[in-house]
Amino acid sequence: MNPYETAHLKKIYKGLAECTVLLKKDGGFPLGEAGKIAAYGGGVRHTVKGGTGSGEVNSRYFITVEQGLKDAGFEVTSTFWLDAYDDILQKSHEQFVKP
């Protein structure tokens, strides 16, 4: 990375938590402080940071949802599910590219 990219990341990283919003169905914020949290879905570890085609985003650095939660002091309690998902994803990919 170039020095200016590293400097920009440091500035942006400080405000990222302020840009993340989790809401209850009634619009209330559900989390008063960091604690244990279960996070499910392929996007937790394989976070999509853009689209495809003209929506493609080429970034040198980004943080997944899982890492962001950990960095904010949360304990992700669903790692067993995330690990199992990764295993299935890997096996499916191997089957797909098999000659």
PDB file of C-alpha atoms in Angstrom:
ATOM      1  CA  MET A   1       0.000   0.000   0.000  1.00  0.00           C
ATOM      2  CA  ASN A   2       1.053   3.551  -0.617  1.00  0.00           C
ATOM      3  CA  PRO A   3       1.634   5.842   2.372  1.00  0.00           C
ATOM      4  CA  TYR A   4      -1.388   7.995   1.484  1.00  0.00           C
ATOM      5  CA  GLU A   5      -3.611   4.882   1.482  1.00  0.00           C
ATOM      6  CA  THR A   6      -2.417   3.889   4.936  1.00  0.00           C
ATOM      7  CA  ALA A   7      -3.013   7.436   6.215  1.00  0.00           C
ATOM      8  CA  HIS A   8      -6.541   7.479   4.753  1.00  0.00           C
ATOM      9  CA  LEU A   9      -7.347   4.090   6.278  1.00  0.00           C
ATOM     10  CA  LYS A  10      -6.303   5.303   9.716  1.00  0.00           C
ATOM     11  CA  LYS A  11      -8.642   8.300   9.417  1.00  0.00           C
ATOM     12  CA  ILE A  12     -11.559   6.259   8.079  1.00  0.00           C
ATOM     13  CA  TYR A  13     -11.138   3.420  10.595  1.00  0.00           C
ATOM     14  CA  LYS A  14     -11.739   5.800  13.510  1.00  0.00           C
ATOM     15  CA  GLY A  15     -15.250   6.606  12.289  1.00  0.00           C
ATOM     16  CA  LEU A  16     -16.386   3.232  10.984  1.00  0.00           C
ATOM     17  CA  ALA A  17     -18.263   2.206  14.120  1.00  0.00           C
ATOM     18  CA  GLU A  18     -20.291   5.418  13.904  1.00  0.00           C
ATOM     19  CA  CYS A  19     -21.344   4.427  10.373  1.00  0.00           C
ATOM     20  CA  THR A  20     -22.724   1.011  11.362  1.00  0.00           C
ATOM     21  CA  VAL A  21     -26.349   0.754  12.397  1.00  0.00           C
ATOM     22  CA  LEU A  22     -28.295  -2.204  13.773  1.00  0.00           C
ATOM     23  CA  LEU A  23     -31.956  -1.543  14.408  1.00  0.00           C
ATOM     24  CA  LYS A  24     -34.815  -3.428  16.018  1.00  0.00           C
ATOM     25  CA  LYS A  25     -38.066  -3.706  14.098  1.00  0.00           C
ATOM     26  CA  ASP A  26     -39.355  -0.704  16.046  1.00  0.00           C
ATOM     27  CA  GLY A  27     -36.321   1.362  15.018  1.00  0.00           C
ATOM     28  CA  GLY A  28     -34.590   1.167  18.416  1.00  0.00           C
ATOM     29  CA  PHE A  29     -30.903   0.382  18.749  1.00  0.00           C
ATOM     30  CA  PRO A  30     -30.605  -3.106  20.293  1.00  0.00           C
ATOM     31  CA  LEU A  31     -27.065  -3.088  21.676  1.00  0.00           C
ATOM     32  CA  GLY A  32     -26.020  -0.885  24.559  1.00  0.00           C
ATOM     33  CA  GLU A  33     -22.482  -2.243  24.693  1.00  0.00           C
ATOM     34  CA  ALA A  34     -20.247  -4.949  23.251  1.00  0.00           C
ATOM     35  CA  GLY A  35     -20.888  -8.514  24.387  1.00  0.00           C
ATOM     36  CA  LYS A  36     -21.599 -11.928  22.945  1.00  0.00           C
ATOM     37  CA  ILE A  37     -23.259 -12.008  19.531  1.00  0.00           C
ATOM     38  CA  ALA A  38     -24.252 -14.767  17.105  1.00  0.00           C
ATOM     39  CA  ALA A  39     -23.763 -13.768  13.470  1.00  0.00           C
ATOM     40  CA  TYR A  40     -24.972 -16.042  10.679  1.00  0.00           C
ATOM     41  CA  GLY A  41     -24.813 -15.912   6.913  1.00  0.00           C
ATOM     42  CA  GLY A  42     -22.189 -16.113   4.216  1.00  0.00           C
ATOM     43  CA  GLY A  43     -21.618 -12.362   4.345  1.00  0.00           C
ATOM     44  CA  VAL A  44     -20.267 -12.432   7.888  1.00  0.00           C
ATOM     45  CA  ARG A  45     -16.885 -13.761   6.703  1.00  0.00           C
ATOM     46  CA  HIS A  46     -17.306 -13.285   2.970  1.00  0.00           C
ATOM     47  CA  THR A  47     -18.505  -9.710   3.139  1.00  0.00           C
ATOM     48  CA  VAL A  48     -19.478  -8.210  -0.207  1.00  0.00           C
ATOM     49  CA  LYS A  49     -17.981  -4.761  -0.538  1.00  0.00           C
ATOM     50  CA  GLY A  50     -19.496  -3.853  -3.888  1.00  0.00           C
ATOM     51  CA  GLY A  51     -21.319  -5.316  -6.796  1.00  0.00           C
ATOM     52  CA  THR A  52     -20.367  -7.080  -9.980  1.00  0.00           C
ATOM     53  CA  GLY A  53     -19.788  -5.669 -13.435  1.00  0.00           C
ATOM     54  CA  SER A  54     -19.919  -1.872 -13.320  1.00  0.00           C
ATOM     55  CA  GLY A  55     -20.564  -2.053  -9.548  1.00  0.00           C
ATOM     56  CA  GLU A  56     -17.237  -3.795  -8.902  1.00  0.00           C
ATOM     57  CA  VAL A  57     -15.220  -2.257  -6.077  1.00  0.00           C
ATOM     58  CA  ASN A  58     -11.476  -2.765  -6.103  1.00  0.00           C
ATOM     59  CA  SER A  59     -10.122  -2.039  -2.653  1.00  0.00           C
ATOM     60  CA  ARG A  60      -6.792  -3.012  -1.243  1.00  0.00           C
ATOM     61  CA  TYR A  61      -8.119  -3.351   2.267  1.00  0.00           C
ATOM     62  CA  PHE A  62     -11.446  -3.919   3.963  1.00  0.00           C
ATOM     63  CA  ILE A  63     -12.806  -5.496   7.116  1.00  0.00           C
ATOM     64  CA  THR A  64     -15.357  -8.299   7.144  1.00  0.00           C
ATOM     65  CA  VAL A  65     -18.453  -8.116   9.333  1.00  0.00           C
ATOM     66  CA  GLU A  66     -16.922 -10.758  11.616  1.00  0.00           C
ATOM     67  CA  GLN A  67     -13.662  -8.857  12.051  1.00  0.00           C
ATOM     68  CA  GLY A  68     -15.498  -5.575  12.595  1.00  0.00           C
ATOM     69  CA  LEU A  69     -17.545  -7.126  15.391  1.00  0.00           C
ATOM     70  CA  LYS A  70     -14.415  -8.560  17.012  1.00  0.00           C
ATOM     71  CA  ASP A  71     -12.575  -5.242  16.665  1.00  0.00           C
ATOM     72  CA  ALA A  72     -15.501  -3.545  18.408  1.00  0.00           C
ATOM     73  CA  GLY A  73     -15.150  -5.898  21.387  1.00  0.00           C
ATOM     74  CA  PHE A  74     -17.859  -8.439  20.566  1.00  0.00           C
ATOM     75  CA  GLU A  75     -17.395 -12.155  21.055  1.00  0.00           C
ATOM     76  CA  VAL A  76     -18.807 -13.933  17.994  1.00  0.00           C
ATOM     77  CA  THR A  77     -20.393 -17.112  19.354  1.00  0.00           C
ATOM     78  CA  SER A  78     -21.359 -18.620  15.996  1.00  0.00           C
ATOM     79  CA  THR A  79     -17.877 -19.488  14.754  1.00  0.00           C
ATOM     80  CA  PHE A  80     -18.871 -23.181  14.645  1.00  0.00           C
ATOM     81  CA  TRP A  81     -21.536 -22.314  12.041  1.00  0.00           C
ATOM     82  CA  LEU A  82     -19.177 -20.020  10.115  1.00  0.00           C
ATOM     83  CA  ASP A  83     -16.478 -22.735  10.047  1.00  0.00           C
ATOM     84  CA  ALA A  84     -19.005 -25.308   8.787  1.00  0.00           C
ATOM     85  CA  TYR A  85     -20.168 -22.875   6.102  1.00  0.00           C
ATOM     86  CA  ASP A  86     -16.557 -22.340   4.995  1.00  0.00           C
ATOM     87  CA  ASP A  87     -16.030 -26.122   4.758  1.00  0.00           C
ATOM     88  CA  ILE A  88     -19.117 -26.551   2.559  1.00  0.00           C
ATOM     89  CA  LEU A  89     -18.124 -23.566   0.434  1.00  0.00           C
ATOM     90  CA  GLN A  90     -14.620 -24.974  -0.104  1.00  0.00           C
ATOM     91  CA  LYS A  91     -15.879 -28.475  -0.962  1.00  0.00           C
ATOM     92  CA  SER A  92     -18.441 -27.063  -3.382  1.00  0.00           C
ATOM     93  CA  HIS A  93     -15.756 -24.988  -5.095  1.00  0.00           C
ATOM     94  CA  GLU A  94     -13.464 -28.007  -5.397  1.00  0.00           C
ATOM     95  CA  GLN A  95     -16.293 -30.019  -6.974  1.00  0.00           C
ATOM     96  CA  PHE A  96     -17.088 -27.180  -9.366  1.00  0.00           C
ATOM     97  CA  VAL A  97     -13.513 -26.787 -10.670  1.00  0.00           C
ATOM     98  CA  LYS A  98     -12.787 -30.507 -10.739  1.00  0.00           C
ATOM     99  CA  PRO A  99     -11.735 -31.567 -14.272  1.00  0.00           C
TER     100      PRO A  99
END
